[in-house]
Amino acid sequence: MKLLFATNNSHKLREIREIAGKDYQILSLNDVNMATDIPETRDTLEDNARQKAQFIYDKTGFSSFADDTGLEVDALDGRPGVYSARYAGEGCSFDDNVSKILEELDTIENRKACFRCVVCLILDGNEYLFEGRIPGEISRERRGTDGFGYDPVFQPDGHIQTFAEMPPHLKNGISHRGIAASKMFRFLQKK
Ligand code: ITT
């Protein structure tokens, strides 16, 4: 089965392709010659995931899905959450965001955080949502070079490595995106 992944994030694309395995061919926007910005203007993960998937479905008519992900930090009352991409300001890099979170938590003992991912699938015009969460904590400094985004400072509960220290298959096997996407693939298998 072919599905179009509505993302401009190449790291997410790589992860989803690994999670999908051989039964699904995950097409990128490039594969369908769609170089476009995808609007992402809502203020919940659910609404942003819907907006991204629906936008691409409307443009292509192709079975499409999108993911919206946020890092929710307890001591920051759930921030940066839905604003995780622009946490350190418009046009900021992954590294800027990591620096900001380390600064904000500098003197704070409670490092608990959670990655939450919402996947929205549009299939034959119908919409389906799947959620994945993983609890963990924000490390005191960056560790590891794999992954992307906040991975160098996110250590999932029950593990001694950050996501950036894990080989990709280990992150994908336990991550917020892995959980949400696996729910979608299980749903599709039953269809
Ligand atoms: P698309 O909307 O094009 O899919 P994006 O990078 O804007 O890509 P999100 O809005 O879903 O994606 O993600 C917000 C930010 O959260 C993202 O830019 C990363 O900094 C961070 N993030 C998302 N998934 C992550 C992961 O698996 N590990 C670490 N950080 C992640």
Coordinates of N, CA and C and ligand atoms in Angstrom, one line a residue:
M1 N 0.8 -1.2 0.0 CA 0.0 0.0 0.0 C 0.9 1.3 0.0
K2 N 0.4 2.3 -0.7 CA 1.2 3.5 -0.8 C 0.5 4.6 0.0
L3 N 1.3 5.3 0.8 CA 0.7 6.4 1.6 C 1.7 7.6 1.4
L4 N 1.1 8.8 1.4 CA 1.9 10.0 1.2 C 2.1 10.7 2.6
F5 N 3.3 10.9 2.9 CA 3.6 11.5 4.3 C 3.8 13.0 4.1
A6 N 2.8 13.8 4.7 CA 2.8 15.2 4.6 C 3.8 15.9 5.6
T7 N 5.1 15.9 5.2 CA 6.1 16.5 6.1 C 7.2 17.2 5.2
N8 N 7.8 18.2 5.8 CA 9.0 18.7 5.2 C 10.2 18.4 6.0
N9 N 10.0 17.5 7.0 CA 11.1 17.2 7.9 C 11.7 15.8 7.4
S10 N 12.9 15.8 6.9 CA 13.5 14.6 6.3 C 13.8 13.6 7.4
H11 N 14.1 14.0 8.6 CA 14.3 13.1 9.7 C 13.1 12.2 10.0
K12 N 11.9 12.9 10.1 CA 10.7 12.2 10.3 C 10.4 11.2 9.2
L13 N 10.7 11.6 8.0 CA 10.5 10.7 6.8 C 11.3 9.5 7.0
R14 N 12.6 9.6 7.3 CA 13.4 8.4 7.5 C 12.9 7.5 8.6
E15 N 12.5 8.1 9.7 CA 12.0 7.3 10.8 C 10.7 6.6 10.4
I16 N 9.8 7.3 9.8 CA 8.5 6.6 9.4 C 8.7 5.5 8.4
R17 N 9.7 5.7 7.5 CA 9.9 4.6 6.5 C 10.5 3.4 7.2
E18 N 11.3 3.6 8.3 CA 11.8 2.4 9.0 C 10.7 1.8 9.8
I19 N 9.8 2.6 10.4 CA 8.7 2.0 11.2 C 7.7 1.3 10.3
A20 N 7.5 1.8 9.1 CA 6.5 1.2 8.2 C 6.8 -0.2 7.8
G21 N 8.1 -0.5 7.6 CA 8.5 -1.8 7.1 C 8.1 -2.0 5.6
K22 N 8.1 -3.3 5.2 CA 8.0 -3.5 3.8 C 6.6 -3.5 3.2
D23 N 5.6 -3.5 4.1 CA 4.2 -3.6 3.5 C 3.7 -2.3 3.0
Y24 N 4.4 -1.2 3.4 CA 3.9 0.1 3.0 C 5.0 0.9 2.3
Q25 N 4.6 1.5 1.2 CA 5.5 2.4 0.5 C 5.2 3.8 0.9
I26 N 6.1 4.5 1.6 CA 5.8 5.8 2.1 C 6.4 6.8 1.1
L27 N 5.5 7.6 0.5 CA 5.9 8.6 -0.5 C 6.2 9.9 0.2
S28 N 7.2 10.6 -0.2 CA 7.4 12.0 0.3 C 6.8 13.0 -0.7
L29 N 6.8 14.2 -0.2 CA 6.2 15.3 -1.1 C 7.1 15.4 -2.4
N30 N 8.4 15.2 -2.3 CA 9.3 15.1 -3.4 C 8.8 14.1 -4.4
D31 N 8.5 12.9 -3.9 CA 8.1 11.8 -4.8 C 6.9 12.1 -5.7
V32 N 6.0 13.0 -5.2 CA 4.9 13.4 -6.0 C 5.0 14.8 -6.5
N33 N 6.3 15.3 -6.6 CA 6.6 16.6 -7.1 C 5.9 17.7 -6.5
M34 N 5.8 17.7 -5.2 CA 5.1 18.8 -4.5 C 6.0 19.5 -3.5
A35 N 6.7 20.5 -4.1 CA 7.6 21.3 -3.2 C 6.7 22.4 -2.6
T36 N 6.2 22.2 -1.4 CA 5.3 23.2 -0.9 C 5.5 23.4 0.6
D37 N 5.2 24.6 1.1 CA 5.1 24.8 2.5 C 3.8 24.2 3.0
I38 N 3.7 23.5 4.1 CA 2.4 23.0 4.6 C 2.0 23.9 5.7
P39 N 0.8 24.5 5.6 CA 0.3 25.3 6.7 C 0.3 24.6 8.0
E40 N 0.6 25.3 9.1 CA 0.6 24.6 10.4 C 0.4 25.8 11.4
T41 N -0.9 26.2 11.5 CA -1.2 27.4 12.2 C -2.1 27.2 13.4
R42 N -2.4 26.0 13.7 CA -3.4 25.8 14.8 C -2.7 25.7 16.2
D43 N -3.5 25.6 17.2 CA -2.8 25.6 18.5 C -2.9 24.3 19.3
T44 N -3.3 23.2 18.6 CA -3.1 21.9 19.3 C -2.4 20.9 18.3
L45 N -1.8 19.9 18.9 CA -1.2 18.9 18.0 C -2.2 18.2 17.1
E46 N -3.4 18.0 17.6 CA -4.4 17.3 16.9 C -4.8 18.1 15.6
D47 N -5.1 19.4 15.9 CA -5.5 20.3 14.8 C -4.4 20.5 13.8
N48 N -3.2 20.7 14.2 CA -2.1 20.8 13.3 C -1.9 19.6 12.4
A49 N -2.0 18.4 13.0 CA -1.8 17.2 12.3 C -2.9 17.1 11.2
R50 N -4.2 17.4 11.6 CA -5.3 17.4 10.7 C -5.1 18.4 9.6
Q51 N -4.7 19.6 9.9 CA -4.5 20.6 8.9 C -3.4 20.2 7.9
K52 N -2.3 19.6 8.3 CA -1.3 19.2 7.4 C -1.7 18.1 6.5
A53 N -2.3 17.1 7.1 CA -2.8 15.9 6.3 C -3.8 16.3 5.3
Q54 N -4.8 17.1 5.8 CA -5.9 17.5 4.9 C -5.5 18.4 3.8
F55 N -4.5 19.3 4.0 CA -4.0 20.2 3.0 C -3.4 19.4 1.9
I56 N -2.6 18.4 2.2 CA -1.9 17.6 1.2 C -2.9 16.6 0.5
Y57 N -3.9 16.1 1.2 CA -4.9 15.3 0.6 C -5.7 16.1 -0.4
D58 N -6.1 17.3 0.0 CA -6.9 18.2 -0.9 C -6.1 18.5 -2.2
K59 N -4.8 18.6 -2.0 CA -4.0 19.0 -3.2 C -3.8 17.8 -4.1
T60 N -3.7 16.6 -3.5 CA -3.2 15.4 -4.3 C -4.3 14.3 -4.5
G61 N -5.3 14.3 -3.6 CA -6.3 13.2 -3.6 C -5.7 11.9 -3.2
F62 N -4.4 11.9 -2.7 CA -3.7 10.7 -2.3 C -4.0 10.4 -0.8
S63 N -4.1 9.1 -0.5 CA -4.2 8.8 1.0 C -3.0 9.4 1.7
S64 N -3.2 10.2 2.6 CA -2.1 11.0 3.2 C -2.1 11.0 4.7
F65 N -1.0 11.2 5.3 CA -1.0 11.4 6.8 C 0.1 12.4 7.1
A66 N -0.1 13.0 8.3 CA 0.9 13.9 8.9 C 1.1 13.6 10.3
D67 N 2.2 14.1 10.9 CA 2.4 14.0 12.3 C 2.7 15.4 12.9
D68 N 2.1 15.6 14.0 CA 2.5 16.8 14.7 C 3.0 16.4 16.1
T69 N 4.2 16.9 16.5 CA 4.8 16.4 17.7 C 5.2 17.6 18.6
G70 N 5.1 17.4 19.9 CA 5.5 18.4 20.9 C 6.2 17.8 22.1
L71 N 7.1 18.6 22.6 CA 7.8 18.1 23.8 C 7.2 18.9 25.0
E72 N 6.5 18.2 25.9 CA 5.8 18.8 27.0 C 6.6 18.6 28.3
V73 N 7.1 19.8 28.8 CA 8.0 19.7 30.0 C 7.2 20.1 31.2
D74 N 7.2 19.2 32.2 CA 6.4 19.5 33.5 C 6.7 20.8 34.1
A75 N 8.0 21.1 34.3 CA 8.3 22.3 35.1 C 8.0 23.6 34.3
L76 N 7.7 23.4 33.0 CA 7.4 24.6 32.1 C 5.9 24.6 31.8
D77 N 5.1 23.9 32.7 CA 3.6 23.8 32.4 C 3.3 23.3 31.0
G78 N 4.0 22.3 30.6 CA 3.7 21.7 29.3 C 4.3 22.4 28.1
R79 N 5.1 23.5 28.3 CA 5.8 24.1 27.2 C 7.0 23.2 26.8
P80 N 7.6 23.4 25.6 CA 7.1 24.2 24.5 C 5.9 23.5 23.7
G81 N 5.6 22.3 24.0 CA 4.4 21.7 23.4 C 4.2 21.9 21.9
V82 N 3.0 22.4 21.6 CA 2.7 22.5 20.2 C 3.6 23.6 19.5
Y83 N 4.3 24.4 20.3 CA 5.3 25.3 19.7 C 6.7 24.9 19.7
S84 N 6.9 23.6 19.8 CA 8.3 23.0 19.9 C 9.2 23.4 18.8
A85 N 8.7 23.6 17.6 CA 9.6 23.9 16.4 C 10.1 25.3 16.5
R86 N 9.3 26.2 17.1 CA 9.7 27.6 17.1 C 10.0 28.1 18.5
Y87 N 10.3 27.2 19.4 CA 10.5 27.5 20.8 C 11.5 28.7 21.0
A88 N 12.7 28.6 20.3 CA 13.7 29.7 20.5 C 13.5 30.9 19.5
G89 N 12.3 30.9 18.8 CA 12.0 32.0 17.9 C 11.9 31.6 16.5
E90 N 11.2 32.4 15.7 CA 11.0 32.1 14.3 C 12.3 31.8 13.6
G91 N 12.4 30.8 12.8 CA 13.6 30.5 12.0 C 14.8 29.9 12.8
C92 N 14.5 29.5 14.1 CA 15.6 29.0 14.9 C 16.0 27.5 14.5
S93 N 17.1 27.1 14.9 CA 17.6 25.8 14.6 C 17.3 24.8 15.7
F94 N 17.4 23.5 15.4 CA 17.2 22.5 16.5 C 18.1 22.8 17.7
D95 N 19.4 23.2 17.3 CA 20.3 23.5 18.4 C 19.9 24.7 19.3
D96 N 19.4 25.7 18.6 CA 18.9 26.9 19.4 C 17.8 26.4 20.4
N97 N 16.9 25.5 20.0 CA 15.9 25.1 20.9 C 16.4 24.3 22.0
V98 N 17.4 23.4 21.7 CA 18.1 22.6 22.8 C 18.7 23.6 23.8
S99 N 19.4 24.6 23.3 CA 20.1 25.5 24.2 C 19.1 26.2 25.1
K100 N 18.0 26.6 24.5 CA 17.0 27.3 25.3 C 16.4 26.4 26.4
I101 N 16.1 25.2 26.1 CA 15.5 24.3 27.1 C 16.5 24.1 28.2
L102 N 17.8 23.9 27.9 CA 18.8 23.7 28.9 C 18.9 24.9 29.8
E103 N 18.8 26.1 29.2 CA 18.9 27.4 30.0 C 17.7 27.5 30.9
E104 N 16.5 27.2 30.3 CA 15.3 27.4 31.1 C 15.2 26.5 32.3
L105 N 15.8 25.3 32.1 CA 15.8 24.3 33.2 C 17.0 24.3 34.1
D106 N 17.9 25.2 33.8 CA 19.2 25.2 34.5 C 19.2 25.0 36.0
T107 N 18.3 25.8 36.6 CA 18.3 25.7 38.1 C 17.1 24.8 38.6
I108 N 16.5 24.1 37.7 CA 15.3 23.3 38.1 C 15.6 21.8 38.3
E109 N 15.1 21.3 39.4 CA 15.4 19.9 39.7 C 14.4 19.0 39.0
N110 N 13.1 19.4 38.8 CA 12.2 18.5 38.2 C 12.4 18.5 36.6
R111 N 13.0 17.5 36.1 CA 13.3 17.4 34.7 C 12.3 16.6 33.9
K112 N 11.2 16.2 34.5 CA 10.3 15.4 33.8 C 9.7 16.0 32.5
A113 N 9.6 15.2 31.5 CA 9.0 15.7 30.2 C 8.4 14.5 29.5
C114 N 7.7 14.9 28.4 CA 7.0 13.8 27.7 C 7.0 14.2 26.2
F115 N 7.3 13.4 25.3 CA 7.1 13.6 23.9 C 5.7 13.1 23.5
R116 N 4.9 13.9 22.9 CA 3.6 13.5 22.4 C 3.5 13.7 20.9
C117 N 3.0 12.7 20.2 CA 2.9 12.8 18.7 C 1.5 12.4 18.4
V118 N 0.9 13.2 17.5 CA -0.4 12.9 17.0 C -0.3 12.7 15.4
V119 N -0.7 11.5 15.0 CA -0.7 11.3 13.5 C -2.1 11.4 13.1
C120 N -2.3 12.1 12.0 CA -3.6 12.2 11.3 C -3.6 11.5 9.9
L121 N -4.4 10.6 9.7 CA -4.5 9.9 8.4 C -5.8 10.3 7.7
I122 N -5.7 10.6 6.4 CA -6.9 10.9 5.6 C -7.0 9.8 4.6
L123 N -8.0 9.0 4.7 CA -8.1 7.8 3.8 C -9.5 7.9 3.2
D124 N -9.6 7.9 1.9 CA -10.9 8.0 1.3 C -11.8 9.2 1.8
G125 N -11.1 10.2 2.1 CA -11.8 11.4 2.6 C -12.1 11.4 4.1
N126 N -11.9 10.2 4.8 CA -12.2 10.1 6.2 C -10.9 10.4 7.0
E127 N -11.1 10.9 8.3 CA -10.0 11.3 9.1 C -9.8 10.4 10.3
Y128 N -8.6 9.9 10.6 CA -8.4 9.1 11.7 C -7.2 9.6 12.5
L129 N -7.3 9.6 13.8 CA -6.2 10.2 14.6 C -5.6 9.0 15.5
F130 N -4.2 9.1 15.7 CA -3.5 8.1 16.5 C -2.5 8.9 17.3
E131 N -2.4 8.5 18.6 CA -1.5 9.2 19.5 C -0.4 8.3 20.0
G132 N 0.8 8.9 20.2 CA 1.9 8.2 20.9 C 2.5 9.1 21.9
R133 N 2.8 8.6 23.1 CA 3.5 9.4 24.1 C 4.6 8.6 24.7
I134 N 5.7 9.3 25.0 CA 6.8 8.6 25.8 C 7.2 9.6 26.9
P135 N 7.2 9.1 28.1 CA 7.7 9.9 29.2 C 9.2 9.8 29.4
G136 N 9.8 10.8 29.9 CA 11.2 10.8 30.2 C 11.7 12.0 30.9
E137 N 13.0 12.3 30.8 CA 13.4 13.5 31.4 C 14.5 14.3 30.5
I138 N 14.6 15.5 30.8 CA 15.6 16.4 30.1 C 16.9 16.3 30.8
S139 N 17.9 15.8 30.0 CA 19.2 15.6 30.6 C 19.9 16.9 30.9
R140 N 21.0 16.9 31.7 CA 21.6 18.1 32.1 C 22.5 18.7 31.0
E141 N 22.9 17.8 30.1 CA 23.6 18.4 28.9 C 23.3 17.5 27.7
R142 N 23.8 17.9 26.5 CA 23.5 17.2 25.3 C 24.4 15.9 25.3
R143 N 23.7 14.8 24.8 CA 24.5 13.6 24.7 C 24.0 12.8 23.4
G144 N 25.0 12.5 22.6 CA 24.7 11.7 21.4 C 24.5 12.6 20.1
T145 N 24.6 11.9 19.0 CA 24.6 12.6 17.7 C 23.5 12.1 16.7
D146 N 22.8 11.1 17.1 CA 21.8 10.5 16.2 C 20.5 11.4 16.4
G147 N 19.5 11.0 15.5 CA 18.2 11.7 15.7 C 18.2 13.1 15.2
F148 N 17.3 13.9 15.8 CA 17.2 15.3 15.5 C 16.4 16.0 16.6
G149 N 16.2 17.3 16.4 CA 15.4 18.1 17.4 C 16.0 18.0 18.8
Y150 N 15.1 17.6 19.7 CA 15.4 17.6 21.1 C 16.1 16.3 21.6
D151 N 16.3 15.4 20.6 CA 16.8 14.0 20.9 C 18.1 14.1 21.8
P152 N 19.0 15.0 21.6 CA 20.3 15.0 22.5 C 20.0 15.2 24.0
V153 N 18.8 15.8 24.3 CA 18.6 16.0 25.7 C 17.3 15.3 26.3
F154 N 16.8 14.3 25.5 CA 15.6 13.6 25.9 C 16.0 12.2 26.3
Q155 N 15.9 11.8 27.5 CA 16.2 10.5 28.0 C 14.9 9.8 28.4
P156 N 14.5 8.8 27.6 CA 13.2 8.1 28.0 C 13.3 7.4 29.3
D157 N 12.2 7.3 30.0 CA 12.2 6.6 31.3 C 12.6 5.1 31.1
G158 N 13.4 4.6 32.0 CA 13.8 3.2 31.9 C 15.1 3.0 31.0
H159 N 15.6 4.1 30.5 CA 16.8 4.0 29.6 C 17.9 4.9 30.2
I160 N 19.2 4.5 29.9 CA 20.3 5.4 30.4 C 20.8 6.2 29.2
Q161 N 20.3 6.0 28.0 CA 20.7 6.8 26.8 C 19.7 7.8 26.5
T162 N 20.1 8.9 25.9 CA 19.2 9.8 25.3 C 18.8 9.2 23.9
F163 N 17.7 9.8 23.3 CA 17.3 9.3 22.0 C 18.5 9.5 21.0
A164 N 19.3 10.5 21.2 CA 20.4 10.8 20.2 C 21.6 9.8 20.4
E165 N 21.6 9.1 21.5 CA 22.6 8.1 21.8 C 22.1 6.7 21.3
M166 N 20.9 6.6 21.0 CA 20.3 5.2 20.6 C 20.5 5.0 19.1
P167 N 20.7 3.8 18.7 CA 20.6 3.5 17.2 C 19.1 3.7 16.8
P168 N 18.9 4.1 15.5 CA 17.6 4.5 15.1 C 16.5 3.5 15.4
H169 N 16.8 2.2 15.2 CA 15.8 1.2 15.4 C 15.3 1.1 16.9
L170 N 16.2 1.5 17.8 CA 15.8 1.5 19.2 C 14.9 2.7 19.5
K171 N 15.3 3.8 19.0 CA 14.4 5.0 19.2 C 13.1 4.7 18.6
N172 N 13.0 4.3 17.4 CA 11.8 4.0 16.7 C 10.9 3.0 17.3
G173 N 11.5 2.1 18.0 CA 10.8 1.0 18.7 C 10.0 1.5 19.9
I174 N 10.5 2.6 20.5 CA 9.8 3.0 21.7 C 9.3 4.4 21.6
S175 N 9.6 5.1 20.6 CA 9.3 6.6 20.6 C 7.8 6.9 20.4
H176 N 7.4 8.1 20.7 CA 6.1 8.7 20.5 C 5.7 8.5 19.0
R177 N 6.6 8.8 18.1 CA 6.3 8.6 16.6 C 6.1 7.1 16.3
G178 N 7.0 6.3 16.9 CA 6.9 4.8 16.7 C 5.5 4.3 17.2
I179 N 5.1 4.8 18.3 CA 3.8 4.3 18.9 C 2.7 4.7 18.1
A180 N 2.6 6.0 17.8 CA 1.5 6.6 17.0 C 1.4 5.9 15.6
A181 N 2.6 5.8 14.9 CA 2.6 5.3 13.6 C 2.2 3.8 13.6
S182 N 2.7 3.1 14.6 CA 2.4 1.6 14.6 C 0.9 1.4 14.8
K183 N 0.3 2.3 15.6 CA -1.2 2.2 15.7 C -1.9 2.4 14.4
M184 N -1.4 3.4 13.6 CA -1.9 3.6 12.3 C -1.7 2.4 11.4
F185 N -0.6 1.8 11.4 CA -0.3 0.7 10.5 C -1.1 -0.5 10.9
R186 N -1.3 -0.7 12.2 CA -2.2 -1.8 12.7 C -3.6 -1.6 12.3
F187 N -4.1 -0.4 12.4 CA -5.4 0.0 11.9 C -5.6 -0.3 10.4
L188 N -4.6 0.0 9.6 CA -4.7 -0.2 8.2 C -4.7 -1.7 7.8
Q189 N -4.0 -2.5 8.7 CA -3.9 -3.9 8.4 C -5.3 -4.5 8.6
K190 N -6.1 -3.9 9.5 CA -7.5 -4.5 9.8 C -8.5 -4.0 8.8
K191 N -8.2 -3.0 8.0 CA -9.1 -2.4 7.0 C -9.5 -3.3 5.9
Ligands
ITT1 P1 6.6 19.0 9.6 O1 5.6 19.8 10.2 O2 7.0 19.4 8.2 O3 6.3 17.5 9.7 P2 8.3 19.9 11.8 O4 9.8 19.8 12.1 O5 7.7 21.3 11.8 O6 8.0 19.1 10.5 P3 6.6 19.3 14.2 O7 6.0 20.6 14.1 O8 5.8 18.1 14.3 O9 7.5 19.0 12.9 O10 7.7 19.2 15.3 C1 8.0 20.2 16.2 C2 9.5 20.1 16.6 O11 9.5 19.1 17.6 C3 10.5 19.7 15.6 O12 10.9 20.8 14.8 C4 11.6 19.1 16.5 O13 12.4 20.2 17.0 C5 10.8 18.5 17.6 N1 10.6 17.1 17.4 C6 9.6 16.5 16.7 N2 9.8 15.1 16.7 C7 10.9 14.9 17.4 C8 11.7 13.7 17.7 O14 11.3 12.5 17.3 N3 12.8 13.9 18.4 C9 13.2 15.1 18.8 N4 12.6 16.3 18.5 C10 11.5 16.1 17.8

